Amino acid sequence: MPRNRRISAAAIAAAAISLLATSCVGATEDGASDDPNAKTTLTFWHGWSAPSEVEAIAANVKAFEKAHPNIKVKVVKGLTDDKINQALRAGGSNAPDVVSSFTTDNVGRFCSSNAFADLKPFLDKAKIDPAKTFLPQMAKYTEHNGKRCAVPLLGDAYGLYYNKDAFKEAGITEPPKTLSEFDKVVKKLTKTKGDGFERLGFMPSYLGYETTVEHYGSQFGVQYLDGAGKSNTAKDPAVKNMLKWQKNLVDDLGGAAKLNKFRTSLGDEWGPKHPFHTGQVAMQLDGEWRGKMAADAGLDFEVGAAPFPVPDDQVEDYGKGYLSGTILGIANTSAKKNAAWELVKYLSTDTEAVVSFANAIHNVPSTQEAIKSPKLNSDPVYRTFVDIAQHPKSSHAPSSVNGGAFLLTLQDYALKYEKGAEKDIDALLKKNDQQVDKDNEQAG
């Protein structure tokens, strides 16, 4: 499953300010003095809750305990970031030693607030070079301003799923590579019914599943922040191009209101009635997990996967996509950092552990060795996303002290533009920059 959930920009900004204002108070120094060979018990908090996911991480923890008989691990499952943040602020005997978070965008907060310990001393001692051990972009999104307080634990890559039967019926022989080709395919696959749709070629609305500014932005090469950390959307032509492309496609399909009416009739994103599963949407922007969910749903059509198209003037970069993933760190309040590091190192760098976990929960491996392993799932749909993860131009949004609030703020403005509530795109992006800079300043 994907590792990010959408909440309002105001809520995420408030959470960021709260975390940064309080987590530093309870933080200890990064230095570790415990004996990793002594008998001890670690507390490991994670967010996985589906039975297969919980079973998979439990198997890796059991293998770790076998390799480290002096360390026992108390695993607490299904933790949200809100609960994790509260525990990191409070510390105490019930707080976690090792934490995994699905919210990749929180790295900037965890690092700048010292909620997570600096991992550089541990990595250096173990002679682990993150740039050589992990996939480049995953190594990049687990540090902030040169400080590495997290490591990746599997990743997500985003691409285009398509209904091969619908393609064949429409005479489309291959997935589109450029956005102009994509727009034509979307319209060709769309079937209207009354004042709505029988089938939509693609749901481009920002209210749709996974159709967010950051997922589109990776294809355009958007530079959200400048070198000084200031919001850059009014100055980056890629942002305007992205908003105009999306708005034009929305309008060509009948407008925001018509699309939203159809959207509200669609099934749940995580259930068997997902609109791609039911054939109500012929193409879907999604991550590698969707392939397994589609297979489990027993669809009556063949599923194809490809990289999401790129702007026509960037066709040489076709194959790239948006990346994110689970992050793993050590709570700075932990008195067992050396032992905790042994668990972090095993889960994130042991090739057997990474491959088995990736296969079990259908995520992309985060290490160079694991992604080359002959034991890795060979399903061609899944492998499309493995290739996207390795593309040199695949990317994640930059880290920020305010987490992903700047992305949600831009999405709020983009939705206003999509609906026609804001018509002056230059003025809109200037307002976005002002709001993002104000929020970041408040967050520290």
Coordinates of C-alpha atoms in Angstrom, one line a residue:
M1 CA 0.0 0.0 0.0
P2 CA 1.1 3.6 -0.5
R3 CA 2.8 5.2 2.4
N4 CA 1.2 8.7 2.4
R5 CA -2.2 9.8 3.3
R6 CA -3.8 13.2 2.3
I7 CA -4.9 15.6 5.0
S8 CA -5.5 19.3 4.8
A9 CA -2.6 21.7 4.5
A10 CA -3.7 23.5 7.6
A11 CA -3.7 20.4 9.7
I12 CA -0.3 19.2 8.5
A13 CA 1.2 22.7 9.1
A14 CA -0.2 22.7 12.6
A15 CA 1.2 19.3 13.3
A16 CA 4.6 20.4 12.1
I17 CA 4.7 23.4 14.3
S18 CA 3.6 21.3 17.3
L19 CA 6.3 18.6 16.6
L20 CA 9.1 21.1 16.2
A21 CA 8.1 23.2 19.2
T22 CA 8.0 20.2 21.6
S23 CA 10.1 17.3 20.3
C24 CA 13.4 19.1 20.9
V25 CA 12.6 19.5 24.6
G26 CA 12.7 15.8 25.2
A27 CA 15.5 15.0 22.8
T28 CA 18.8 13.6 24.1
E29 CA 22.2 13.8 22.6
D30 CA 22.9 11.6 19.6
G31 CA 25.7 9.8 21.4
A32 CA 25.1 6.2 22.3
S33 CA 26.7 4.5 25.3
D34 CA 24.8 1.2 25.6
D35 CA 26.4 -2.2 25.0
P36 CA 24.9 -3.7 21.9
N37 CA 26.0 -7.2 23.1
A38 CA 24.2 -7.0 26.4
K39 CA 20.9 -8.6 26.9
T40 CA 18.2 -6.1 26.2
T41 CA 14.7 -5.5 24.8
L42 CA 14.0 -3.0 22.0
T43 CA 10.6 -1.5 21.3
F44 CA 9.9 -1.2 17.6
W45 CA 6.9 0.8 16.3
H46 CA 5.6 0.5 12.8
G47 CA 2.4 1.4 10.9
W48 CA 1.7 -1.9 9.0
S49 CA -1.7 -3.4 9.9
A50 CA -2.7 -5.7 7.1
P51 CA -2.2 -9.3 8.2
S52 CA 0.2 -10.2 5.3
E53 CA 2.3 -7.0 6.1
V54 CA 2.3 -7.7 9.8
E55 CA 3.4 -11.3 9.2
A56 CA 6.1 -10.2 6.9
I57 CA 7.7 -7.7 9.2
A58 CA 7.4 -10.2 12.1
A59 CA 9.3 -12.8 10.1
N60 CA 12.2 -10.3 9.6
V61 CA 12.2 -9.4 13.3
K62 CA 12.3 -13.1 14.2
A63 CA 15.3 -13.6 11.8
F64 CA 17.0 -10.6 13.5
E65 CA 16.5 -12.1 17.0
K66 CA 18.0 -15.4 15.8
A67 CA 21.1 -13.6 14.5
H68 CA 21.2 -11.4 17.7
P69 CA 20.1 -13.7 20.5
N70 CA 20.9 -11.1 23.2
I71 CA 18.3 -8.7 21.7
K72 CA 14.6 -9.2 22.0
V73 CA 12.2 -7.0 20.0
K74 CA 8.8 -5.9 21.2
V75 CA 6.8 -5.0 18.1
V76 CA 3.9 -2.6 18.2
K77 CA 1.9 -2.5 14.9
G78 CA -0.5 -0.1 13.3
L79 CA 0.9 3.1 14.7
T80 CA 0.0 6.4 13.1
D81 CA 2.4 9.3 12.7
D82 CA 0.3 11.2 15.3
K83 CA 1.0 8.6 17.9
I84 CA 4.6 8.3 16.9
N85 CA 5.1 12.1 17.2
Q86 CA 3.5 12.1 20.7
A87 CA 5.8 9.3 21.9
L88 CA 8.9 10.9 20.4
R89 CA 8.1 14.1 22.3
A90 CA 7.2 12.5 25.6
G91 CA 10.0 9.8 25.8
G92 CA 9.8 7.5 28.8
S93 CA 9.8 3.8 29.3
N94 CA 6.9 3.2 26.9
A95 CA 8.4 5.2 24.0
P96 CA 9.8 3.4 21.0
D97 CA 13.5 2.8 20.3
V98 CA 13.1 2.1 16.6
V99 CA 10.4 3.8 14.5
S100 CA 9.2 3.3 10.9
S101 CA 7.0 5.9 9.3
F102 CA 5.1 5.8 6.1
T103 CA 5.3 9.6 5.6
T104 CA 8.4 10.1 3.6
D105 CA 7.8 13.9 3.7
N106 CA 8.3 13.9 7.5
V107 CA 12.1 13.4 7.2
G108 CA 12.7 17.1 7.3
R109 CA 10.8 17.4 10.5
F110 CA 12.4 14.4 12.2
C111 CA 15.9 15.6 11.3
S112 CA 15.6 19.3 12.0
S113 CA 13.8 18.7 15.3
N114 CA 16.3 16.0 16.5
A115 CA 13.3 13.6 17.1
F116 CA 15.3 11.0 15.2
A117 CA 19.0 10.4 16.1
D118 CA 21.7 11.3 13.6
L119 CA 22.7 8.0 11.9
K120 CA 25.9 9.1 10.4
P121 CA 28.1 7.9 13.3
F122 CA 26.5 4.5 13.1
L123 CA 26.8 4.3 9.4
D124 CA 30.4 5.3 9.4
K125 CA 31.3 2.8 12.1
A126 CA 29.6 0.0 10.1
K127 CA 31.4 1.3 6.9
I128 CA 28.0 1.7 5.1
D129 CA 27.9 4.4 2.4
P130 CA 24.3 5.4 1.9
A131 CA 25.0 6.7 -1.6
K132 CA 26.3 3.2 -2.6
T133 CA 24.1 1.0 -0.5
F134 CA 20.6 2.5 -1.2
L135 CA 19.0 3.6 -4.5
P136 CA 20.2 7.2 -5.1
Q137 CA 16.8 9.0 -4.8
M138 CA 15.9 6.9 -1.7
A139 CA 19.2 7.8 -0.1
K140 CA 18.4 11.4 -0.9
Y141 CA 14.9 11.6 0.6
T142 CA 16.1 10.1 3.9
E143 CA 18.3 13.1 4.8
H144 CA 17.6 16.8 5.3
N145 CA 20.2 19.6 4.8
G146 CA 23.0 17.1 4.9
K147 CA 21.8 15.4 8.1
R148 CA 20.9 11.7 7.8
C149 CA 18.4 10.8 10.5
A150 CA 16.7 8.0 8.6
V151 CA 17.3 5.2 6.1
P152 CA 14.8 3.8 3.6
L153 CA 12.9 0.6 4.3
L154 CA 11.5 -0.4 0.9
G155 CA 10.1 2.2 -1.5
D156 CA 7.1 3.1 -3.7
A157 CA 7.4 3.9 -7.4
Y158 CA 4.5 5.5 -9.4
G159 CA 3.6 4.7 -12.9
L160 CA 0.6 4.1 -15.2
Y161 CA -1.7 1.1 -15.1
Y162 CA -3.8 0.5 -18.1
N163 CA -6.6 -1.9 -19.2
K164 CA -5.1 -3.9 -22.1
D165 CA -8.6 -5.0 -23.3
A166 CA -9.8 -1.4 -23.5
F167 CA -6.7 -0.5 -25.4
K168 CA -7.2 -3.3 -27.9
E169 CA -10.9 -2.4 -28.3
A170 CA -9.9 1.2 -29.1
G171 CA -7.1 0.2 -31.5
I172 CA -4.4 1.5 -29.2
T173 CA -1.2 -0.6 -29.6
E174 CA 1.1 0.8 -26.9
P175 CA 1.0 3.0 -23.8
P176 CA 1.6 6.7 -24.5
K177 CA 5.0 8.2 -23.8
T178 CA 4.3 11.9 -24.0
L179 CA 1.4 13.9 -22.5
S180 CA 0.1 15.0 -25.9
E181 CA -0.2 11.3 -26.8
F182 CA -1.7 10.6 -23.4
D183 CA -4.4 13.2 -23.8
K184 CA -5.5 11.7 -27.1
V185 CA -5.6 8.2 -25.6
V186 CA -7.6 9.4 -22.6
K187 CA -10.3 10.9 -24.9
K188 CA -10.3 7.8 -27.1
L189 CA -10.9 5.5 -24.2
T190 CA -13.6 7.7 -22.6
K191 CA -17.2 6.7 -23.1
T192 CA -19.9 9.1 -22.1
K193 CA -23.3 8.1 -20.7
G194 CA -26.0 10.7 -20.5
D195 CA -24.5 13.7 -18.7
G196 CA -21.8 11.5 -17.2
F197 CA -19.5 8.6 -18.1
E198 CA -19.7 4.9 -18.7
R199 CA -15.9 4.8 -18.7
L200 CA -13.4 7.5 -18.2
G201 CA -10.0 7.2 -19.9
F202 CA -8.3 8.7 -16.9
M203 CA -9.3 10.7 -13.8
P204 CA -7.0 13.8 -13.9
S205 CA -8.7 15.8 -11.1
Y206 CA -6.8 16.6 -8.0
L207 CA -9.6 15.1 -6.0
G208 CA -9.0 11.7 -7.7
Y209 CA -7.0 8.8 -6.4
E210 CA -3.2 9.5 -6.5
T211 CA -3.6 12.4 -8.9
T212 CA -1.6 14.8 -6.8
V213 CA 0.7 17.7 -7.6
E214 CA 3.8 15.8 -6.4
H215 CA 3.0 12.8 -8.5
Y216 CA 2.4 14.9 -11.6
G217 CA 5.3 17.2 -10.7
S218 CA 8.0 14.5 -10.9
Q219 CA 7.1 14.1 -14.6
F220 CA 7.5 17.8 -15.2
G221 CA 10.7 18.2 -13.2
V222 CA 9.2 20.7 -10.9
Q223 CA 11.6 22.6 -8.5
Y224 CA 9.3 23.5 -5.6
L225 CA 12.0 25.3 -3.5
D226 CA 15.0 27.4 -4.4
G227 CA 18.5 27.0 -3.0
A228 CA 17.6 29.1 0.0
G229 CA 14.5 26.9 0.8
K230 CA 12.1 29.5 -0.4
S231 CA 9.0 28.5 -2.4
N232 CA 9.8 28.7 -6.1
T233 CA 6.5 27.9 -7.8
A234 CA 6.0 31.3 -9.4
K235 CA 9.4 31.3 -10.9
D236 CA 9.6 27.7 -12.2
P237 CA 7.9 27.4 -15.6
A238 CA 7.4 23.7 -15.0
V239 CA 4.8 24.4 -12.4
K240 CA 2.7 26.6 -14.7
N241 CA 3.0 24.0 -17.5
M242 CA 1.8 21.3 -15.1
L243 CA -1.2 23.2 -13.9
K244 CA -2.2 24.3 -17.5
W245 CA -1.8 20.7 -18.8
Q246 CA -4.0 19.3 -16.0
K247 CA -6.6 22.0 -16.3
N248 CA -6.8 21.6 -20.1
L249 CA -7.4 17.8 -19.8
V250 CA -10.1 18.4 -17.1
D251 CA -11.9 20.9 -19.3
D252 CA -11.6 18.6 -22.4
L253 CA -13.4 15.9 -20.4
G254 CA -16.3 18.1 -19.4
G255 CA -15.0 20.2 -16.5
A256 CA -14.2 19.8 -12.8
A257 CA -17.9 19.5 -11.7
K258 CA -18.7 16.7 -14.2
L259 CA -15.6 14.8 -13.2
N260 CA -16.3 15.2 -9.5
K261 CA -19.8 13.9 -9.9
F262 CA -18.5 10.8 -11.5
R263 CA -15.7 10.5 -8.9
T264 CA -18.2 10.5 -6.0
S265 CA -19.9 7.4 -7.6
L266 CA -16.7 5.4 -7.6
G267 CA -15.7 2.6 -5.2
D268 CA -13.1 2.9 -2.4
E269 CA -9.4 3.2 -3.3
W270 CA -8.4 0.2 -1.1
G271 CA -11.3 -2.1 -1.9
P272 CA -12.1 -4.5 -4.7
K273 CA -14.4 -1.9 -6.3
H274 CA -11.6 0.5 -7.1
P275 CA -12.6 2.2 -10.4
F276 CA -9.7 0.7 -12.3
H277 CA -10.7 -2.8 -11.1
T278 CA -14.3 -2.3 -12.2
G279 CA -13.3 -0.9 -15.6
Q280 CA -14.9 2.5 -14.9
V281 CA -11.4 4.1 -15.4
A282 CA -9.2 2.7 -18.1
M283 CA -5.9 4.1 -16.9
Q284 CA -4.7 4.8 -13.4
L285 CA -1.7 6.6 -11.9
D286 CA -0.6 4.4 -9.0
G287 CA 2.2 2.6 -7.2
E288 CA 3.6 -0.9 -7.5
W289 CA 1.1 -2.2 -4.9
R290 CA -1.8 -1.8 -7.3
G291 CA -0.6 -4.7 -9.4
K292 CA -1.0 -7.2 -6.6
M293 CA -4.3 -5.7 -5.5
A294 CA -5.6 -6.0 -9.1
A295 CA -4.4 -9.6 -9.3
D296 CA -6.1 -10.4 -6.0
A297 CA -9.3 -8.8 -7.2
G298 CA -9.5 -11.4 -10.1
L299 CA -10.2 -8.9 -12.8
D300 CA -11.8 -10.0 -16.1
F301 CA -9.3 -8.0 -18.2
E302 CA -5.5 -8.0 -18.7
V303 CA -3.5 -5.4 -16.8
G304 CA -0.6 -3.5 -18.3
A305 CA 1.9 -1.1 -16.6
A306 CA 4.2 1.5 -18.0
P307 CA 5.9 4.7 -16.8
F308 CA 3.6 7.7 -16.6
P309 CA 4.0 10.0 -19.7
V310 CA 6.2 13.0 -19.7
P311 CA 5.9 16.5 -21.3
D312 CA 6.6 16.4 -25.0
D313 CA 9.9 18.3 -24.6
Q314 CA 11.2 15.8 -22.1
V315 CA 10.6 12.6 -24.0
E316 CA 14.2 11.6 -23.5
D317 CA 13.4 11.2 -19.8
Y318 CA 10.5 8.8 -20.3
G319 CA 10.7 6.1 -17.8
K320 CA 11.0 8.2 -14.7
G321 CA 8.4 8.5 -12.0
Y322 CA 7.6 9.7 -8.5
L323 CA 9.3 7.8 -5.6
S324 CA 8.5 7.6 -1.9
G325 CA 8.7 5.0 0.8
T326 CA 8.9 3.9 4.4
I327 CA 11.6 5.5 6.5
L328 CA 13.3 3.9 9.5
G329 CA 15.0 5.7 12.3
I330 CA 16.1 5.6 16.0
A331 CA 14.2 7.7 18.5
N332 CA 16.6 10.3 20.0
T333 CA 15.0 9.6 23.4
S334 CA 16.2 6.0 23.3
A335 CA 18.8 4.9 25.8
K336 CA 19.6 1.8 23.6
K337 CA 20.8 3.4 20.5
N338 CA 23.6 1.0 19.7
A339 CA 21.3 -2.0 20.0
A340 CA 18.6 -0.1 18.1
W341 CA 21.1 0.5 15.3
E342 CA 21.7 -3.3 15.0
L343 CA 17.9 -3.7 14.2
V344 CA 17.9 -0.7 11.9
K345 CA 20.9 -2.0 10.0
Y346 CA 19.5 -5.5 9.6
L347 CA 16.0 -4.4 8.4
S348 CA 17.4 -1.8 6.0
T349 CA 20.6 -3.4 4.6
D350 CA 20.5 -7.2 4.9
T351 CA 19.8 -8.3 1.3
E352 CA 17.8 -11.4 2.3
A353 CA 15.6 -9.4 4.7
V354 CA 15.0 -6.6 2.2
V355 CA 14.1 -9.0 -0.7
S356 CA 11.8 -11.2 1.4
F357 CA 10.0 -8.1 2.7
A358 CA 9.7 -6.6 -0.7
N359 CA 8.3 -9.8 -2.2
A360 CA 5.9 -10.2 0.7
I361 CA 4.3 -6.8 0.7
H362 CA 4.8 -6.0 -3.0
N363 CA 7.0 -2.9 -2.5
V364 CA 10.2 -1.9 -4.3
P365 CA 13.5 -2.9 -2.7
S366 CA 15.5 0.1 -1.4
T367 CA 19.1 -1.3 -1.7
Q368 CA 21.2 -1.7 -4.7
E369 CA 22.0 -5.4 -3.9
A370 CA 18.3 -6.3 -3.2
I371 CA 17.1 -4.8 -6.4
K372 CA 19.6 -7.0 -8.3
S373 CA 18.7 -10.2 -6.4
P374 CA 17.5 -13.2 -8.5
K375 CA 15.0 -13.9 -5.7
L376 CA 13.1 -10.7 -6.4
N377 CA 9.6 -11.0 -7.8
S378 CA 9.9 -11.4 -11.6
D379 CA 6.3 -10.4 -12.4
P380 CA 6.5 -8.1 -15.5
V381 CA 3.9 -5.6 -14.1
Y382 CA 5.9 -5.3 -10.8
R383 CA 9.2 -5.1 -12.7
T384 CA 7.9 -2.0 -14.5
F385 CA 8.0 -0.2 -11.1
V386 CA 11.4 -1.7 -10.2
D387 CA 12.7 -0.1 -13.4
I388 CA 11.0 3.3 -12.6
A389 CA 12.7 3.2 -9.2
Q390 CA 16.1 2.9 -10.8
H391 CA 15.6 5.6 -13.4
P392 CA 18.1 8.5 -12.8
K393 CA 15.5 11.1 -13.2
S394 CA 12.9 9.6 -10.8
S395 CA 12.4 11.8 -7.8
H396 CA 10.8 12.7 -4.6
A397 CA 9.8 16.2 -3.5
P398 CA 12.5 18.0 -1.5
S399 CA 12.6 17.7 2.3
S400 CA 11.3 20.6 4.4
V401 CA 11.1 21.6 8.1
N402 CA 7.3 21.7 7.5
G403 CA 7.1 18.2 6.0
G404 CA 4.8 17.9 3.0
A405 CA 2.7 21.0 4.0
F406 CA 4.1 22.9 1.0
L407 CA 2.8 20.2 -1.4
L408 CA -0.7 20.3 0.1
T409 CA -0.8 24.1 0.0
L410 CA 0.1 24.0 -3.7
Q411 CA -2.5 21.3 -4.3
D412 CA -5.2 23.5 -2.6
Y413 CA -4.3 26.3 -5.0
A414 CA -4.1 23.9 -8.0
L415 CA -7.6 22.6 -7.2
K416 CA -8.9 26.2 -7.2
Y417 CA -7.4 26.7 -10.6
E418 CA -8.9 23.4 -11.8
K419 CA -12.3 24.5 -10.7
G420 CA -12.0 27.9 -12.3
A421 CA -12.2 29.7 -8.9
E422 CA -8.7 31.2 -9.6
K423 CA -8.1 32.2 -13.2
D424 CA -4.9 34.2 -12.9
I425 CA -2.2 31.4 -12.7
D426 CA 0.7 33.9 -12.1
A427 CA -1.1 35.6 -9.2
L428 CA -2.2 32.2 -7.8
L429 CA 1.4 30.9 -7.7
K430 CA 2.7 34.1 -6.1
K431 CA 0.1 33.6 -3.3
N432 CA 1.2 30.0 -3.0
D433 CA 4.8 31.1 -2.5
Q434 CA 3.8 33.6 0.1
Q435 CA 1.8 31.1 2.1
V436 CA 4.4 28.4 1.9
D437 CA 7.2 30.7 3.0
K438 CA 5.0 32.0 5.9
D439 CA 4.2 28.4 7.0
N440 CA 7.8 27.3 6.8
E441 CA 9.0 30.4 8.8
Q442 CA 6.4 29.5 11.6
A443 CA 7.6 25.9 11.5
G444 CA 11.2 27.0 12.2

